[in-house]
Coordinates of C-alpha atoms and ligand atoms in Angstrom, one line a residue:
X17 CA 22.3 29.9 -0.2
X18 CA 22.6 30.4 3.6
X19 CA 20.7 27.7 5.8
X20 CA 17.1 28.5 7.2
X21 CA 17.6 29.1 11.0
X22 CA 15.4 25.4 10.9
X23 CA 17.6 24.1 8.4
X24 CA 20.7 25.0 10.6
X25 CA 18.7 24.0 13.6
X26 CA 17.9 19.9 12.2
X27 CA 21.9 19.8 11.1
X28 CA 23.3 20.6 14.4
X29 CA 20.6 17.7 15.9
X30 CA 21.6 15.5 13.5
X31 CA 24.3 15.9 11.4
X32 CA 24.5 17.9 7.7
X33 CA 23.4 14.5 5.7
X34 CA 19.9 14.2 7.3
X35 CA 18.8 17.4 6.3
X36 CA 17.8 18.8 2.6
X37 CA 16.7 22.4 1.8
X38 CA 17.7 22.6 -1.6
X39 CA 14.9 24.4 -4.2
X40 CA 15.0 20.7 -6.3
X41 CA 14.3 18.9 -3.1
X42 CA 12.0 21.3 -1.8
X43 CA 10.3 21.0 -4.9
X44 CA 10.3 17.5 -5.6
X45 CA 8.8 17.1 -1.6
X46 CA 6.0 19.7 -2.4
X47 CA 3.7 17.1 -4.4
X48 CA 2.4 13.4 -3.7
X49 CA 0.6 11.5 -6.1
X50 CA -2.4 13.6 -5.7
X51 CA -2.9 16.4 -8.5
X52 CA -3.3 20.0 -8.4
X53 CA -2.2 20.4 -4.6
X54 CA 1.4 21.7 -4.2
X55 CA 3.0 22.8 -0.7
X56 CA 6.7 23.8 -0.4
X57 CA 8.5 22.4 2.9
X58 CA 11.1 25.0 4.6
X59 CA 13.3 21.0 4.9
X60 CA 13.1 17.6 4.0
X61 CA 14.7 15.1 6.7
X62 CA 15.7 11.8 5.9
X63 CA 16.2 10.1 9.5
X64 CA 18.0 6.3 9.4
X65 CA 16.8 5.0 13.2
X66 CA 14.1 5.2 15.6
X67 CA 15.9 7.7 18.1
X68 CA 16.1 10.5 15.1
X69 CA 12.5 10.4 14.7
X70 CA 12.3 11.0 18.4
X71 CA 14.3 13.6 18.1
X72 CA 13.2 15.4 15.0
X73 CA 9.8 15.1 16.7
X74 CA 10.5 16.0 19.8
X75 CA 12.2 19.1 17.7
X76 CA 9.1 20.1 15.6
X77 CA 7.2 20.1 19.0
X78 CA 9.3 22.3 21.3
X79 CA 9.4 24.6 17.9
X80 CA 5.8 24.4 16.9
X81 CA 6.9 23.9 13.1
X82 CA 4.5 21.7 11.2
X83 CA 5.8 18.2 10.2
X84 CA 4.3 15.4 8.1
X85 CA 5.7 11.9 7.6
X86 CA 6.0 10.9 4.2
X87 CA 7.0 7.5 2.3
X88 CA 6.6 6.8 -1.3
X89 CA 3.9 9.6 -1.6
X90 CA 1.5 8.0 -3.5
X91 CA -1.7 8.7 -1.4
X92 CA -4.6 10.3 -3.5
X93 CA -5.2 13.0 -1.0
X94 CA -2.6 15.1 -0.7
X95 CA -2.3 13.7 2.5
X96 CA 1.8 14.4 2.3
X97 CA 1.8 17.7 1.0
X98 CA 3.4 20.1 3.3
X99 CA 0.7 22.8 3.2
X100 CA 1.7 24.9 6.4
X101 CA 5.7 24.2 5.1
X102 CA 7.8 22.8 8.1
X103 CA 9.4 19.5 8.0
X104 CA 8.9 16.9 5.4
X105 CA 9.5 13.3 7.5
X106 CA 11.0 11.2 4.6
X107 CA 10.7 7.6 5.7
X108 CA 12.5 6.1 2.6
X109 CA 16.0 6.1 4.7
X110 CA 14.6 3.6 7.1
X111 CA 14.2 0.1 4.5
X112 CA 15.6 -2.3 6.1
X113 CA 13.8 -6.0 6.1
X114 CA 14.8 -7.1 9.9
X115 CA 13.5 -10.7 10.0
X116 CA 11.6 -13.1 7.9
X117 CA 10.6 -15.7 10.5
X118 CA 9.4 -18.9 8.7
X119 CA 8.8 -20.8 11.5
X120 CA 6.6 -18.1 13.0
X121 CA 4.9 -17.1 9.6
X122 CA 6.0 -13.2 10.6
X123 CA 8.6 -10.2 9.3
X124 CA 9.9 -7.4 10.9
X125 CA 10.5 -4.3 8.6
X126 CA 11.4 -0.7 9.1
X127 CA 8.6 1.5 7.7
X128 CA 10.7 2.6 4.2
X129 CA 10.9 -0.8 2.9
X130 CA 8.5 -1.0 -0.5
X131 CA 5.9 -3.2 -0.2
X132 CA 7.3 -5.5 -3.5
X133 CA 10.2 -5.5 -1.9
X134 CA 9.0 -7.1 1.0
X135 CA 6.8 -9.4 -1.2
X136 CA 9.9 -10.4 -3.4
X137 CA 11.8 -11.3 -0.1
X138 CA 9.4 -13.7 1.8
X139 CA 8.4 -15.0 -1.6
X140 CA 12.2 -16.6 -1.6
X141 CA 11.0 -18.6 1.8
X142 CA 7.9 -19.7 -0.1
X143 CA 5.9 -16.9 1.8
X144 CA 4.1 -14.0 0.9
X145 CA 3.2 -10.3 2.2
X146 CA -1.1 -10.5 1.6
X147 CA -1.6 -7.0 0.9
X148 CA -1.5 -6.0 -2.5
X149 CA -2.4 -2.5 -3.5
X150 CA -1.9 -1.0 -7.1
X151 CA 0.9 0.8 -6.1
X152 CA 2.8 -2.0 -4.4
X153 CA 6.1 -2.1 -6.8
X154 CA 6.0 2.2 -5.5
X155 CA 4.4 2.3 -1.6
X156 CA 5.8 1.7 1.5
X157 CA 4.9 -0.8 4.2
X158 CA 5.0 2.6 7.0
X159 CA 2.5 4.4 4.4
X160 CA 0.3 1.1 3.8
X161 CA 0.0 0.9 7.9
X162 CA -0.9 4.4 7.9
X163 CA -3.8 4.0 5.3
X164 CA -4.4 0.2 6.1
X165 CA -4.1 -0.1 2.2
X166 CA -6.2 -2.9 0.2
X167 CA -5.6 -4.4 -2.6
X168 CA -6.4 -6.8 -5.8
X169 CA -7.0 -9.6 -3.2
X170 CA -9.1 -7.4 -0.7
X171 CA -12.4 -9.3 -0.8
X172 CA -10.8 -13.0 0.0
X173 CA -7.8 -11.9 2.7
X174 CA -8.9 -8.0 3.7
X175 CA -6.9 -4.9 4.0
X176 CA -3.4 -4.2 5.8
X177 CA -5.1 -4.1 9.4
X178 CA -5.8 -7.7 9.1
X179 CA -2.3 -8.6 8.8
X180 CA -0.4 -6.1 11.3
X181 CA 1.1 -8.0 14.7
X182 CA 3.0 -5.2 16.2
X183 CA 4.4 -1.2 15.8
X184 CA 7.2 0.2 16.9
X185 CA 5.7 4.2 16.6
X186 CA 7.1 7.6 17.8
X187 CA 4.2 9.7 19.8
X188 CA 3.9 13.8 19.4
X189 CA 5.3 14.0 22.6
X190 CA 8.7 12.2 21.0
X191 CA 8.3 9.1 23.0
X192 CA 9.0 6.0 21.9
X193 CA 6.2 3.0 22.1
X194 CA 6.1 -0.6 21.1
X195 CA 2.4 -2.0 20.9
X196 CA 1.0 -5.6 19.8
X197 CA 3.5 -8.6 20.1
X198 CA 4.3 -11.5 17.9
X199 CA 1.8 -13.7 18.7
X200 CA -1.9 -13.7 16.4
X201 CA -3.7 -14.9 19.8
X202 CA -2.2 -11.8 21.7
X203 CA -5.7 -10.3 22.4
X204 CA -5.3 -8.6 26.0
X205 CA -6.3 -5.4 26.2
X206 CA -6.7 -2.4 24.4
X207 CA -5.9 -2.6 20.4
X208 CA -3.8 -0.1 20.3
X209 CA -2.2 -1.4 17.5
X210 CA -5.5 -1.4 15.7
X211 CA -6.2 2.2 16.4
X212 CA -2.8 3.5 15.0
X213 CA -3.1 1.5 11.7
X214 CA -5.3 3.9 9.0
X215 CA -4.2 7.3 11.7
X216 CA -2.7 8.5 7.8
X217 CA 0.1 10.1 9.9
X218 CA -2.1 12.1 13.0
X219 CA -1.7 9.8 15.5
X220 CA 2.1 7.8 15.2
X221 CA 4.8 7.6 13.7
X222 CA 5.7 4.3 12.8
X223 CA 9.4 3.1 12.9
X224 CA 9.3 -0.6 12.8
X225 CA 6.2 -3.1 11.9
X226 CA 5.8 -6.7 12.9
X227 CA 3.1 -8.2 9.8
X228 CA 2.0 -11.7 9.3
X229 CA 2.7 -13.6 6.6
X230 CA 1.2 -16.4 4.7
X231 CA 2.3 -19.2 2.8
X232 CA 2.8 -18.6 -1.0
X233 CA -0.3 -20.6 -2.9
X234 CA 0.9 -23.1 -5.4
X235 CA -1.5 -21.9 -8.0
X236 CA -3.9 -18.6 -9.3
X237 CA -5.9 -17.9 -12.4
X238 CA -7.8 -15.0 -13.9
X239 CA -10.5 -13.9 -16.1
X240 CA -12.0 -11.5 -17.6
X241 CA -15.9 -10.4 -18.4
X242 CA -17.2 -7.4 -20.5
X243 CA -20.7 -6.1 -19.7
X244 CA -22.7 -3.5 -21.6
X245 CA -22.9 -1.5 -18.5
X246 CA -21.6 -1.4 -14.8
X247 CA -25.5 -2.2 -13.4
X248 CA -24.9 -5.5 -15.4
X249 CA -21.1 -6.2 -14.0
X250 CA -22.8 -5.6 -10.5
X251 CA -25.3 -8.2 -11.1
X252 CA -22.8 -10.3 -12.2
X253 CA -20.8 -9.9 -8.8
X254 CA -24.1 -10.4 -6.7
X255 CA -24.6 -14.0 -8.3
X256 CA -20.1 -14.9 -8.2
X257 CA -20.5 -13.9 -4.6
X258 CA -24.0 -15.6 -3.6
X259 CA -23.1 -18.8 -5.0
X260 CA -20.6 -19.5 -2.2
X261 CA -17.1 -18.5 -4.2
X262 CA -15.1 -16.3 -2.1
X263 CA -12.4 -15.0 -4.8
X264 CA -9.2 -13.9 -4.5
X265 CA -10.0 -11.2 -7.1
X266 CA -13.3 -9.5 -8.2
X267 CA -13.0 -5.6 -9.3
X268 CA -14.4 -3.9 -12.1
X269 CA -13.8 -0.8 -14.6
X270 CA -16.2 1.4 -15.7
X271 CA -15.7 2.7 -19.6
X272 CA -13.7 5.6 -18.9
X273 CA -11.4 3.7 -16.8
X274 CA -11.2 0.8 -19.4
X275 CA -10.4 3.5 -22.0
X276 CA -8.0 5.2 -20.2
X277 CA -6.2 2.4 -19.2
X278 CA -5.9 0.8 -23.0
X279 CA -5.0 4.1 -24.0
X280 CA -2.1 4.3 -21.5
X281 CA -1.0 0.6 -21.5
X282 CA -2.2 -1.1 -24.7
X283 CA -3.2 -4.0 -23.3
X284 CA -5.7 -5.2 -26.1
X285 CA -8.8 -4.3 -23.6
X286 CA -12.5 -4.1 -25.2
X287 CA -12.7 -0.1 -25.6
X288 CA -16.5 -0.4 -26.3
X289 CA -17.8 -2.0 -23.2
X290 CA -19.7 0.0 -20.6
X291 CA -17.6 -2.5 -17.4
X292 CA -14.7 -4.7 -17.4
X293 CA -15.4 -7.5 -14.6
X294 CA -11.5 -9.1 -12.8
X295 CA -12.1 -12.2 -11.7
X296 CA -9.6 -14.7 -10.5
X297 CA -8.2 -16.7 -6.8
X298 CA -5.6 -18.4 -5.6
X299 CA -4.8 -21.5 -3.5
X300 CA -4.1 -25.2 -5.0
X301 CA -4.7 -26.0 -8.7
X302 CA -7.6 -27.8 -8.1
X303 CA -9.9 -25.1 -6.1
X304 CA -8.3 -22.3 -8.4
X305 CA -9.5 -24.1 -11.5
X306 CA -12.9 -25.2 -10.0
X307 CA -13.7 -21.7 -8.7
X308 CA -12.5 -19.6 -12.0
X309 CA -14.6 -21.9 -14.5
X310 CA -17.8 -21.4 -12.3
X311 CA -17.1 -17.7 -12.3
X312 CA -16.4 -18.0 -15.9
X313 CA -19.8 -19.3 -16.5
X314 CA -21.8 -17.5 -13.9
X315 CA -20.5 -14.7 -15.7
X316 CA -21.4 -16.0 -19.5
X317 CA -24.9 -16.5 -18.6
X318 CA -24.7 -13.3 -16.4
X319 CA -27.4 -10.0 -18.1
X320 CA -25.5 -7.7 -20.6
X321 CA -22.1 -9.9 -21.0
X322 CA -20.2 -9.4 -24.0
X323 CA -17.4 -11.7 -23.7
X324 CA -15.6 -13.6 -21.2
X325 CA -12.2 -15.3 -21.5
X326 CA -9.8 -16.8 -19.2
X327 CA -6.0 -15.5 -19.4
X328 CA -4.0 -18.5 -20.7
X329 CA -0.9 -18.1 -18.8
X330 CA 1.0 -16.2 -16.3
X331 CA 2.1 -13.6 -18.5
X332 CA -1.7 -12.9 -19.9
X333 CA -3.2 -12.9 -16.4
X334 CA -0.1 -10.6 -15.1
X335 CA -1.6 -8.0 -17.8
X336 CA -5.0 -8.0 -16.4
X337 CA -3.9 -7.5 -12.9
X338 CA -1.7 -4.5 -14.5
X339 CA -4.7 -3.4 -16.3
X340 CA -6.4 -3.2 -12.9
X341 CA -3.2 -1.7 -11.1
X342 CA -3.1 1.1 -13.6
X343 CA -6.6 2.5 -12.7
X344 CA -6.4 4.4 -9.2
X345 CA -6.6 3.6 -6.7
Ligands
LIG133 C1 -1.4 3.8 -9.0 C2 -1.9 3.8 -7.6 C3 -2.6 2.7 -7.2 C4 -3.0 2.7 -5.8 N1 -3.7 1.5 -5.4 C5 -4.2 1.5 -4.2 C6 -4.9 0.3 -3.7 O1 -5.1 -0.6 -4.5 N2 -5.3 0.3 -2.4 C7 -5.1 1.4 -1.6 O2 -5.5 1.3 -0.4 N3 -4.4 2.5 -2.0 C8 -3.9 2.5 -3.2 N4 -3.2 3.7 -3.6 C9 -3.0 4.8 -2.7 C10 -1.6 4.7 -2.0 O3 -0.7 4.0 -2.8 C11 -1.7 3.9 -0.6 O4 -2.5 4.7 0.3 C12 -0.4 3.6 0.0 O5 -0.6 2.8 1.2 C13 0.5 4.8 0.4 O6 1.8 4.4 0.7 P1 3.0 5.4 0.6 O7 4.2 4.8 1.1 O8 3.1 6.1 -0.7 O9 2.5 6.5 1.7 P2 2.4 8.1 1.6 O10 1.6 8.5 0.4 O11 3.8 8.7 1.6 O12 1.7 8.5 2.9 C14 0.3 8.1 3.1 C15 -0.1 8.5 4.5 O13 0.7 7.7 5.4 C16 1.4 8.5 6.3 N5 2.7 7.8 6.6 C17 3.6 7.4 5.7 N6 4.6 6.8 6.3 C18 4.3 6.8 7.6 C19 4.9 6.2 8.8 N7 6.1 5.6 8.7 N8 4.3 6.4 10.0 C20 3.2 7.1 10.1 N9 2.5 7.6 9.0 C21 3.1 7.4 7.8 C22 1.5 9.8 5.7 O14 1.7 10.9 6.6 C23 0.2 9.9 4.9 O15 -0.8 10.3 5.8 C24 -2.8 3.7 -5.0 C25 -2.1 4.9 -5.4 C26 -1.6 4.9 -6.7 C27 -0.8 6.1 -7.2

């Protein structure tokens, strides 16, 4: 098949590997995790540094074709789908893990690194990457700036715009700006770093990200309670949360999720109840058991509860937290 004039265009700007057109890449690039929409993009380009997103920008611009940047895809609205065709901006090429700084609690990552990967790399220094969303072991840190992703542990340590120092981003225009700095008490000024993190793409593109880091706690634990109905689980919440506990983890499941998720990952969950409360922290062994017991019990004397048990082991509570991770988003 001959090239696309736009095809032919990218190669010449930057070389014949950056640039796929092919109808399995087109059509593997015309979906994201979100069902029913579909888009096909004219090419999919795949830059490795900072300056080829300048330039493919910069490009897209001077040729008014549509572009989208794109990393794992695993949004929920279609935000990647290339409806107007153009350029799809794969990400995934840039995934390198610059610096883990121990002493400075920080890393610096290109935007295509995944965000276990990340986790799994600071977790070696005894650190770890907060964030957590379900589709960690999939999304990339770039696309969790982008959507200032939460997570399992959202309600204790907050979403990705909590933990974001600094961006490296690529304007419209093609220019290249650095915002933020290294240090938490950096406060001068204008945010601009806030403004660009949940911009889902509009505003920036991001090329490298400075996030904080925290230390790894020694110690977490999980339970589980089943209510009749989700009125009850909300009740059950109000009282964990008004007695002064500030969990790690507190999320429920309605029935149809619960059922869906057994159904898919056969995880021994109570098919019958109308919510399925998460509850669990983190920090030392001490304040991790004292906090999941009250929970436990505020939960056992809690309207409507079925049952409530406390996983065991790592391997028990790990299925929970997949139980939850399962359910989108
Ligand atoms: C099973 C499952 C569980 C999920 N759980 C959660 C959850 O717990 N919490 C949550 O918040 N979300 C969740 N999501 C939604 C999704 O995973 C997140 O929004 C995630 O942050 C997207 O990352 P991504 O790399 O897939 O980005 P993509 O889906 O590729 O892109 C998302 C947005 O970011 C933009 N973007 C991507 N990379 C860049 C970049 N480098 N610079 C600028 N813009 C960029 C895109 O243009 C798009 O607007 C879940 C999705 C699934 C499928």
């Amino acid at each position: 098949m001959a090239d696309t004039p736009l095809a032919q265009a990218l190669r010449t700007l930057l070389g014949p590997d950056r640039v796929l057109d092919d109808p399995a890449a087109r059509e593997a690039y015309s979906r994201d995790a979100t069902p029913l929409f579909k888009g096909l993009p004219e090419v999919i380009v795949t830059p490795h540094s900072t300056a080829e997103v300048s330039e493919v920008v910069k490009f897209a611009r001077q040729s008014k074709t549509p572009i989208i940047a794109r990393g794992a895809g695993s949004n929920l609205c279609a935000a990647t789908v290339p409806l107007q065709g153009g350029i799809v901006l794969s990400m995934m090429q840039m995934k390198q893990i610059l610096e883990v700084s121990r002493n400075e609690l920080l890393a610096v990552v290109q935007p295509g690194v995944s965000t276990q990967q990340l986790d799994d790399a600071v977790a070696k220094e005894g650190l770890m990457y907060v964030p957590d969303p379900g589709s960690k072991t999939v999304s990339t840190i770039g696309g969790n700036v982008a959507t200032s992703a939460g997570g399992l542990r959202g309600l204790k340590y907050g979403t990705t715009k909590n933990y974001i120092l600094a961006l490296e981003a690529v304007l419209g225009t093609g220019e290249i700006i650095r915002t933020g700095g290294r240090l938490v008490k950096d406060v001068a000024g204008y945010d601009i770093t806030r403004l660009l993190i949940g911009s889902e793409g509009t505003l920036a593109i991001f090329t490298e990200i400075t996030t904080v880091l925290s230390p790894r706690p020694k110690a977490s634990k999980y339970g589980v309670a089943y209510f009749n109905n989700l009125a009850d689980a909300s009740v059950a919440v109000d009282s964990i949360v008004a007695s002064g506990i500030l969990p790690a983890t507190l999320e429920f499941l309605d029935n149809t999720c619960i059922k869906a998720v057994e159904d898919f990952a056969h995880l021994g969950l109570d098919k019958e109840a109308g919510a399925l409360l998460l509850f669990g922290d983190d920090g030392s062994a001490e304040s991790v058991a004292k906090a999941v017991t009250e929970m436990a019990d505020i939960s056992s004397s809690a309207r409507g509860v079925r049952a409530v048990t406390l996983a065991p082991d790592v391997a028990a509570a790990e299925a929970l937290l997949y139980a939850r991770r399962c359910s989108l988003p």
